[in-house]
Coordinates of C-alpha atoms (C1' of nucleotides) in Angstrom, one line a residue:
Chain A
M1 CA 57.3 13.1 -53.0
D2 CA 58.7 16.4 -51.9
T3 CA 57.0 18.9 -54.2
P4 CA 59.2 21.8 -54.9
V5 CA 58.2 24.8 -52.8
D6 CA 58.1 28.5 -53.6
P7 CA 60.9 30.0 -51.4
R8 CA 58.6 32.8 -50.5
T9 CA 56.1 30.4 -49.0
A10 CA 58.9 28.7 -47.0
R11 CA 60.3 31.9 -45.8
S12 CA 57.0 33.3 -44.4
R13 CA 56.1 29.9 -43.1
D14 CA 59.3 29.7 -41.1
A15 CA 59.1 33.3 -39.9
I16 CA 55.6 32.7 -38.8
L17 CA 56.4 29.5 -36.9
A18 CA 59.4 31.1 -35.2
A19 CA 57.3 34.1 -34.2
A20 CA 54.5 32.0 -32.8
H21 CA 57.0 29.9 -30.8
T22 CA 58.7 33.0 -29.5
L23 CA 55.3 34.5 -28.4
L24 CA 54.2 31.3 -26.8
V25 CA 57.3 31.1 -24.7
R26 CA 57.5 34.8 -23.9
E27 CA 53.9 35.6 -23.2
G28 CA 51.9 32.4 -23.2
P29 CA 49.5 30.7 -25.6
A30 CA 46.9 33.5 -25.4
S31 CA 49.3 35.8 -27.2
V32 CA 49.5 33.6 -30.3
T33 CA 47.0 35.5 -32.4
H34 CA 47.2 36.2 -36.1
Q35 CA 47.9 39.8 -35.4
R36 CA 50.6 39.4 -32.8
V37 CA 52.3 36.7 -34.8
A38 CA 52.2 38.8 -38.0
H39 CA 53.8 41.7 -36.3
E40 CA 56.4 39.6 -34.5
A41 CA 57.3 37.8 -37.7
G42 CA 57.5 41.0 -39.7
V43 CA 54.9 39.7 -42.1
G44 CA 51.5 40.8 -43.3
R45 CA 48.5 39.8 -41.3
A46 CA 46.8 38.3 -44.4
T47 CA 49.8 36.1 -44.9
V48 CA 49.4 34.5 -41.5
Y49 CA 45.7 33.8 -42.3
R50 CA 46.8 32.3 -45.7
H51 CA 49.1 29.8 -44.0
W52 CA 46.9 29.0 -40.9
Q53 CA 43.3 29.8 -40.9
R54 CA 42.9 29.2 -37.2
A55 CA 45.2 30.5 -34.4
D56 CA 45.0 27.2 -32.5
H57 CA 46.3 25.2 -35.5
L58 CA 49.2 27.7 -35.7
L59 CA 49.9 27.3 -32.0
L60 CA 49.9 23.5 -32.4
A61 CA 52.3 23.8 -35.3
A62 CA 54.6 26.1 -33.4
M63 CA 54.7 23.6 -30.6
S64 CA 55.8 20.7 -32.7
G65 CA 58.9 22.3 -34.1
S66 CA 61.5 20.3 -32.3
D67 CA 61.1 16.6 -32.0
L68 CA 62.5 15.3 -28.7
P69 CA 66.1 14.0 -29.2
F70 CA 65.9 11.9 -26.0
F71 CA 66.3 8.2 -25.4
R72 CA 67.4 7.4 -28.9
S73 CA 70.0 4.7 -29.7
P74 CA 70.7 3.3 -26.2
T75 CA 74.2 2.0 -25.5
S76 CA 75.3 -0.9 -23.2
P77 CA 75.7 -0.6 -20.2
V78 CA 72.3 1.0 -20.2
R79 CA 72.2 2.5 -16.7
P80 CA 74.8 5.3 -17.2
W81 CA 73.4 6.0 -20.6
L82 CA 69.9 6.3 -19.3
H83 CA 71.0 8.4 -16.4
Q84 CA 72.6 10.8 -18.8
E85 CA 69.5 11.0 -20.9
L86 CA 67.3 11.6 -17.9
R87 CA 69.8 14.3 -16.8
K88 CA 69.5 16.0 -20.1
L89 CA 65.7 15.8 -20.1
A90 CA 65.6 17.2 -16.6
D91 CA 67.7 20.1 -17.7
E92 CA 65.6 20.7 -20.7
L93 CA 62.4 20.8 -18.6
T94 CA 63.8 23.7 -16.6
L95 CA 64.1 25.8 -19.8
P96 CA 61.1 28.0 -20.2
A97 CA 60.8 27.2 -23.8
V98 CA 60.5 23.5 -23.2
A99 CA 58.3 23.8 -20.2
A100 CA 56.0 26.1 -22.0
V101 CA 55.6 23.8 -25.0
T102 CA 55.2 20.7 -22.8
L103 CA 52.6 22.1 -20.5
T104 CA 50.7 23.9 -23.2
L105 CA 50.5 20.7 -25.2
M106 CA 49.3 18.7 -22.2
Q107 CA 46.7 21.4 -21.3
T108 CA 45.5 22.1 -24.8
A109 CA 45.0 18.4 -25.4
L110 CA 42.2 18.5 -22.9
W111 CA 40.0 20.3 -25.3
D112 CA 41.6 20.0 -28.7
P113 CA 41.6 16.6 -30.3
D114 CA 44.5 17.5 -32.6
A115 CA 46.6 18.5 -29.7
A116 CA 45.6 15.3 -28.0
T117 CA 46.8 13.3 -31.0
R118 CA 50.1 15.0 -31.0
R119 CA 50.5 14.6 -27.2
N120 CA 49.8 10.9 -27.6
H121 CA 52.4 10.6 -30.3
S122 CA 54.9 12.3 -28.1
S123 CA 54.3 10.1 -25.2
A124 CA 54.1 7.0 -27.3
A125 CA 57.5 7.8 -28.8
V126 CA 59.1 8.3 -25.4
T127 CA 57.5 5.1 -24.0
T128 CA 58.8 3.1 -27.0
R129 CA 62.3 4.4 -26.6
I130 CA 62.5 3.9 -22.9
T131 CA 61.0 0.4 -23.3
T132 CA 63.6 -0.4 -26.0
A133 CA 66.4 0.7 -23.7
L134 CA 65.1 -1.3 -20.7
D135 CA 64.6 -4.4 -22.9
L136 CA 68.2 -4.1 -24.0
A137 CA 69.3 -3.9 -20.4
Q138 CA 67.3 -7.0 -19.6
E139 CA 68.6 -9.0 -22.5
T140 CA 72.2 -8.4 -21.4
G141 CA 71.3 -9.3 -17.9
E142 CA 72.1 -5.8 -16.6
L143 CA 68.6 -5.3 -15.3
T144 CA 65.9 -7.4 -13.7
T145 CA 62.7 -5.4 -14.0
V146 CA 59.9 -5.6 -11.6
L147 CA 57.1 -3.9 -13.4
P148 CA 55.2 -3.8 -16.7
S149 CA 57.4 -2.0 -19.2
E150 CA 54.7 0.4 -20.2
D151 CA 54.8 1.9 -16.7
A152 CA 58.5 2.7 -16.9
A153 CA 58.1 6.0 -18.7
A154 CA 55.6 7.3 -16.2
L155 CA 57.9 6.2 -13.4
L156 CA 61.0 7.8 -14.7
I157 CA 59.6 11.0 -16.3
G158 CA 56.6 11.7 -14.1
P159 CA 58.6 12.7 -11.0
M160 CA 60.9 14.9 -13.0
L161 CA 58.0 16.7 -14.6
Y162 CA 56.3 17.1 -11.2
R163 CA 59.5 18.4 -9.7
T164 CA 60.1 21.0 -12.4
A165 CA 56.6 22.0 -13.4
M166 CA 54.7 21.7 -10.1
E167 CA 57.4 22.3 -7.5
A168 CA 59.5 24.7 -9.6
G169 CA 62.6 22.8 -8.4
T170 CA 65.5 21.1 -9.9
V171 CA 66.2 17.4 -10.4
S172 CA 69.2 16.1 -8.5
D173 CA 71.4 13.3 -9.8
M174 CA 70.5 11.4 -6.6
L175 CA 66.8 11.6 -7.5
I176 CA 67.6 10.3 -11.0
S177 CA 69.5 7.4 -9.5
H178 CA 66.6 6.6 -7.2
L179 CA 64.2 6.6 -10.2
L180 CA 66.4 4.2 -12.0
D181 CA 66.5 1.9 -9.0
S182 CA 62.7 2.0 -8.8
V183 CA 62.3 0.3 -12.2
G184 CA 64.2 -2.8 -11.2
T185 CA 67.4 -4.3 -9.9
W186 CA 70.6 -3.4 -11.7
R187 CA 73.7 -5.5 -11.9
D188 CA 77.3 -4.7 -13.0
Chain B
M1 CA 36.9 39.7 11.2
D2 CA 34.2 38.5 8.9
T3 CA 32.6 41.7 7.7
P4 CA 28.9 41.2 7.0
V5 CA 28.5 40.9 3.3
D6 CA 25.6 42.1 1.1
P7 CA 23.9 38.9 -0.1
R8 CA 23.7 40.4 -3.6
T9 CA 27.4 40.6 -3.7
A10 CA 27.8 37.1 -2.5
R11 CA 25.3 35.8 -5.0
S12 CA 26.9 37.4 -8.0
R13 CA 30.3 36.4 -6.8
D14 CA 29.4 32.8 -6.4
A15 CA 27.5 32.7 -9.7
I16 CA 30.5 34.3 -11.5
L17 CA 33.0 31.9 -10.0
A18 CA 30.8 28.9 -10.8
A19 CA 30.3 30.1 -14.4
A20 CA 34.1 30.7 -14.8
H21 CA 34.8 27.3 -13.5
T22 CA 32.2 25.7 -15.8
L23 CA 33.6 27.5 -18.8
L24 CA 37.2 26.6 -18.0
V25 CA 36.3 22.9 -17.7
R26 CA 34.0 22.9 -20.7
E27 CA 35.9 25.0 -23.2
G28 CA 39.3 25.9 -21.8
P29 CA 40.9 28.9 -20.2
A30 CA 40.5 31.0 -23.4
S31 CA 36.8 31.0 -22.9
V32 CA 36.9 32.6 -19.5
T33 CA 36.2 36.2 -20.7
H34 CA 34.1 38.8 -18.9
Q35 CA 31.5 38.5 -21.6
R36 CA 31.2 34.7 -21.7
V37 CA 31.3 34.5 -17.9
A38 CA 28.6 37.1 -17.5
H39 CA 26.3 35.3 -20.0
E40 CA 27.0 31.9 -18.4
A41 CA 26.4 33.3 -14.9
G42 CA 23.2 35.1 -16.0
V43 CA 24.7 38.3 -14.7
G44 CA 25.4 41.7 -16.2
R45 CA 28.8 42.2 -17.9
A46 CA 29.5 45.2 -15.8
T47 CA 29.0 43.1 -12.7
V48 CA 31.8 40.8 -13.7
Y49 CA 34.1 43.8 -14.2
R50 CA 33.1 45.1 -10.8
H51 CA 34.2 41.9 -9.1
W52 CA 37.3 41.1 -11.2
Q53 CA 38.9 43.8 -13.2
R54 CA 41.0 41.3 -15.1
A55 CA 40.0 38.0 -16.7
D56 CA 43.1 36.2 -15.6
H57 CA 42.5 37.0 -12.0
L58 CA 39.0 35.6 -12.4
L59 CA 40.4 32.5 -14.0
L60 CA 42.8 32.1 -11.1
A61 CA 40.0 32.6 -8.6
A62 CA 37.9 30.1 -10.4
M63 CA 40.7 27.5 -10.2
S64 CA 41.2 27.8 -6.5
G65 CA 37.6 26.9 -5.6
S66 CA 38.2 23.5 -4.0
D67 CA 41.2 22.9 -1.8
L68 CA 42.5 19.4 -2.2
P69 CA 41.2 17.1 0.5
F70 CA 44.0 14.6 0.1
F71 CA 46.6 13.3 2.5
R72 CA 45.0 14.8 5.5
S73 CA 45.1 13.1 8.9
P74 CA 47.0 9.9 8.2
T75 CA 46.2 6.8 10.2
S76 CA 48.4 4.0 11.3
P77 CA 49.2 1.6 9.6
V78 CA 50.1 4.3 7.0
R79 CA 50.6 2.1 3.9
P80 CA 47.0 1.1 3.3
W81 CA 45.8 4.6 4.2
L82 CA 48.3 6.2 1.8
H83 CA 47.4 3.7 -0.9
Q84 CA 43.8 4.7 -0.6
E85 CA 44.6 8.4 -0.7
L86 CA 46.7 7.9 -3.8
R87 CA 43.9 5.9 -5.4
K88 CA 41.5 8.7 -4.7
L89 CA 43.9 11.2 -6.1
A90 CA 44.4 9.2 -9.3
D91 CA 40.7 8.9 -9.8
E92 CA 40.3 12.6 -9.4
L93 CA 43.0 13.3 -11.9
T94 CA 41.0 11.5 -14.5
L95 CA 38.1 13.9 -14.0
P96 CA 38.1 16.6 -16.7
A97 CA 37.4 19.3 -14.1
V98 CA 40.4 18.4 -11.9
A99 CA 42.7 17.8 -14.8
A100 CA 41.7 21.1 -16.3
V101 CA 42.4 23.0 -13.1
T102 CA 45.6 21.3 -12.4
L103 CA 47.2 21.7 -15.8
T104 CA 45.9 25.2 -16.3
L105 CA 47.4 26.2 -13.0
M106 CA 50.7 24.6 -13.8
Q107 CA 50.8 26.2 -17.2
T108 CA 49.5 29.6 -16.2
A109 CA 52.2 29.7 -13.5
L110 CA 54.8 29.9 -16.2
W111 CA 53.8 33.5 -17.0
D112 CA 51.7 34.7 -14.1
P113 CA 53.4 35.3 -10.8
D114 CA 50.1 35.1 -8.9
A115 CA 49.4 31.7 -10.5
A116 CA 52.9 30.6 -9.6
T117 CA 52.3 31.6 -6.0
R118 CA 49.1 29.5 -5.8
R119 CA 50.8 26.6 -7.5
N120 CA 53.6 26.7 -5.0
H121 CA 51.1 26.8 -2.1
S122 CA 49.3 23.8 -3.5
S123 CA 52.5 21.7 -4.0
A124 CA 53.9 22.8 -0.6
A125 CA 50.6 21.7 1.1
V126 CA 50.8 18.3 -0.6
T127 CA 54.4 17.8 0.2
T128 CA 53.9 18.7 3.9
R129 CA 51.0 16.2 4.2
I130 CA 52.9 13.4 2.5
T131 CA 56.0 14.1 4.6
T132 CA 53.9 14.0 7.7
A133 CA 52.4 10.7 6.8
L134 CA 55.8 9.2 6.0
D135 CA 57.3 10.5 9.2
L136 CA 54.5 8.8 11.1
A137 CA 55.2 5.6 9.3
Q138 CA 58.9 5.9 10.2
E139 CA 58.3 6.7 13.8
T140 CA 56.2 3.6 14.2
G141 CA 58.8 1.5 12.5
E142 CA 56.4 0.7 9.6
L143 CA 58.7 2.3 7.0
T144 CA 62.4 2.6 6.5
T145 CA 62.8 5.4 4.0
V146 CA 65.6 5.6 1.5
L147 CA 65.4 9.1 0.2
P148 CA 65.0 12.7 1.2
S149 CA 61.4 13.3 2.3
E150 CA 61.0 16.3 0.1
D151 CA 61.4 13.9 -2.9
A152 CA 58.5 11.7 -1.8
A153 CA 55.7 13.9 -3.2
A154 CA 57.3 14.0 -6.7
L155 CA 57.9 10.3 -6.6
L156 CA 54.4 9.4 -5.6
I157 CA 52.4 11.9 -7.5
G158 CA 54.6 12.6 -10.6
P159 CA 54.0 9.2 -12.2
M160 CA 50.2 9.5 -11.6
L161 CA 50.1 12.9 -13.2
Y162 CA 52.2 11.7 -16.1
R163 CA 50.0 8.7 -16.6
T164 CA 46.8 10.6 -16.6
A165 CA 47.7 13.9 -18.2
M166 CA 50.4 12.9 -20.7
E167 CA 49.5 9.3 -21.5
A168 CA 45.8 9.7 -21.1
G169 CA 45.7 6.5 -19.2
T170 CA 44.5 5.1 -15.8
V171 CA 46.5 4.4 -12.7
S172 CA 46.4 0.7 -11.7
D173 CA 46.5 -0.3 -8.0
M174 CA 49.6 -2.3 -8.9
L175 CA 51.3 0.9 -10.0
I176 CA 50.3 2.6 -6.8
S177 CA 51.8 -0.3 -4.8
H178 CA 55.0 0.0 -6.8
L179 CA 55.2 3.8 -6.1
L180 CA 54.8 3.1 -2.4
D181 CA 57.6 0.5 -2.5
S182 CA 59.8 3.0 -4.3
V183 CA 59.9 5.4 -1.3
G184 CA 61.3 2.9 1.1
T185 CA 61.0 -0.5 2.8
W186 CA 57.7 -1.3 4.5
R187 CA 57.2 -3.7 7.4
D188 CA 54.1 -5.3 8.9
Chain C
dA1 C1' 9.7 53.7 6.0
dA2 C1' 14.0 55.8 4.6
dA3 C1' 18.7 55.5 3.2
dC4 C1' 21.9 52.7 1.0
dT5 C1' 24.2 50.2 -2.7
dA6 C1' 25.0 46.3 -6.0
dT7 C1' 22.9 45.3 -10.1
dG8 C1' 21.3 45.0 -15.3
dA9 C1' 20.8 47.6 -19.2
dG10 C1' 22.5 50.5 -22.1
dT11 C1' 26.0 53.8 -24.5
dC12 C1' 30.4 54.7 -26.3
dA13 C1' 35.2 54.9 -28.4
dA14 C1' 39.0 52.0 -29.2
dC15 C1' 40.5 47.9 -30.7
dT16 C1' 40.5 43.0 -32.8
dT17 C1' 38.9 39.6 -36.1
dG18 C1' 38.0 37.6 -40.3
dT19 C1' 37.5 38.5 -45.3
dC20 C1' 38.4 40.6 -49.5
dT21 C1' 40.8 43.4 -53.2
dC22 C1' 44.7 45.1 -55.6
dG23 C1' 49.3 46.6 -57.1
dT24 C1' 54.0 44.8 -56.7
dA25 C1' 58.0 42.1 -56.4
dG26 C1' 59.9 37.6 -56.2
dA27 C1' 60.1 33.1 -58.4
dC28 C1' 59.5 29.7 -61.9
dT29 C1' 59.2 28.7 -67.4
dT30 C1' 61.0 28.5 -72.0
Chain D
dA1 C1' 66.2 37.5 -70.8
dA2 C1' 61.3 38.2 -71.4
dG3 C1' 56.9 36.6 -70.1
dT4 C1' 53.8 34.3 -67.0
dC5 C1' 52.6 33.0 -62.5
dT6 C1' 51.7 33.6 -57.7
dA7 C1' 52.7 34.8 -52.8
dC8 C1' 53.1 38.9 -50.7
dG9 C1' 52.1 43.5 -48.0
dA10 C1' 49.0 47.2 -47.5
dG11 C1' 44.8 48.7 -47.0
dA12 C1' 39.6 48.8 -46.7
dC13 C1' 35.7 46.8 -44.5
dA14 C1' 31.8 45.0 -41.5
dA15 C1' 31.1 42.5 -37.4
dG16 C1' 32.2 41.6 -33.0
dT17 C1' 34.9 42.4 -28.4
dT18 C1' 36.8 45.2 -24.8
dG19 C1' 37.0 48.3 -21.1
dA20 C1' 34.9 52.5 -19.1
dC21 C1' 31.1 55.0 -18.1
dT22 C1' 26.0 56.4 -16.7
dC23 C1' 21.5 55.7 -14.7
dA24 C1' 17.1 53.9 -13.1
dT25 C1' 15.7 50.0 -10.2
dA26 C1' 15.2 46.5 -7.0
dG27 C1' 17.1 44.0 -3.1
dT28 C1' 19.3 45.1 1.7
dT29 C1' 20.2 47.2 5.8
dT30 C1' 18.9 50.3 9.6

DNA sequence: AAACTATGAGTCAACTTGTCTCGTAGACTT
DNA sequence: AAGTCTACGAGACAAGTTGACTCATAGTTT
């Protein structure tokens, strides 16, 4: 494993990815072209072609830079922990950088199978984590759930996404509380 | 009002809009260029420029072809009516044409103020209609709501959008029932 | 039938895209 | 520390795209 890598390759690679990400966030996916990225990265155009033959692959790579740090390692009691995680996620979703990546991924997935794959991985990861947390809450008797666990992610995250991306609004703590109540009955 | 319009203008206009919409749905927003649209519409390239100077304006125009027919004129009892409307919306969201327009609008709105305006109008229209329906249900004593009415749209539609656009899944009637229960307590 | 005007076809310069070559500087090898 | 390797930037190139323009024609209006 881990083949030693020429530092030059790594440097250009990182510069290109950062530039592509910057351009995506600042001007939208249409601006992520070999030429624009090369200029933004301070790198030769041929170098960008060398690393990514196609602009859409580069865009996809630029989107998957940061893996979501949410919903990992739940603690008991689960409710306050989950509330906090949802709060953080809601705040992230209002950041242009995060909104741009999320919506671009969802939209691109409609036509690009690779993007669809990555989108599926993302949503599967989130679903798994949320399910894990809710399972823990149920084992400890903190929660009595009233719906299939695979619906929980949609129920919790969907409204926050809609509020931020469609209504251009903010997610109140009250709304988060309400979402938590909608997945089941909480004790303690 | 209603200035008489040269049929030729109307014809090209319609052909161009239809072509732009077709291209958007079939190949994504990047394919909506003056040249591609002109070819798809069977129209001269100059004609497309004449009608829309900029490709993004054309894209926006192509997206706002159909105004959402949902949540209009609620009937009492509201619950079965609302369930049916949500069912229809969920089914629409699984159609590539509708998903493409919705996600492209949400995404484009991040960088294009015009798109943001249209997105805001869309979401405001939906919120108004849902609020109207829920108000009716509350007046007749059918529903006792437990949250600010402006949150209802996000709560009902958000999960369906997430399920279809992020999880690439379908919305079950059970999920819809659950969503309805989450906005308040229903009698009758 | 005459006047009007949107259209398709075509031309054009400026620019972008994808591909290739080559001299150079940075990085591994011994 | 010298020699070999290789990723790089710069530049050249043909092919294609973009946006702006002109003009004869055919479809509309009066």
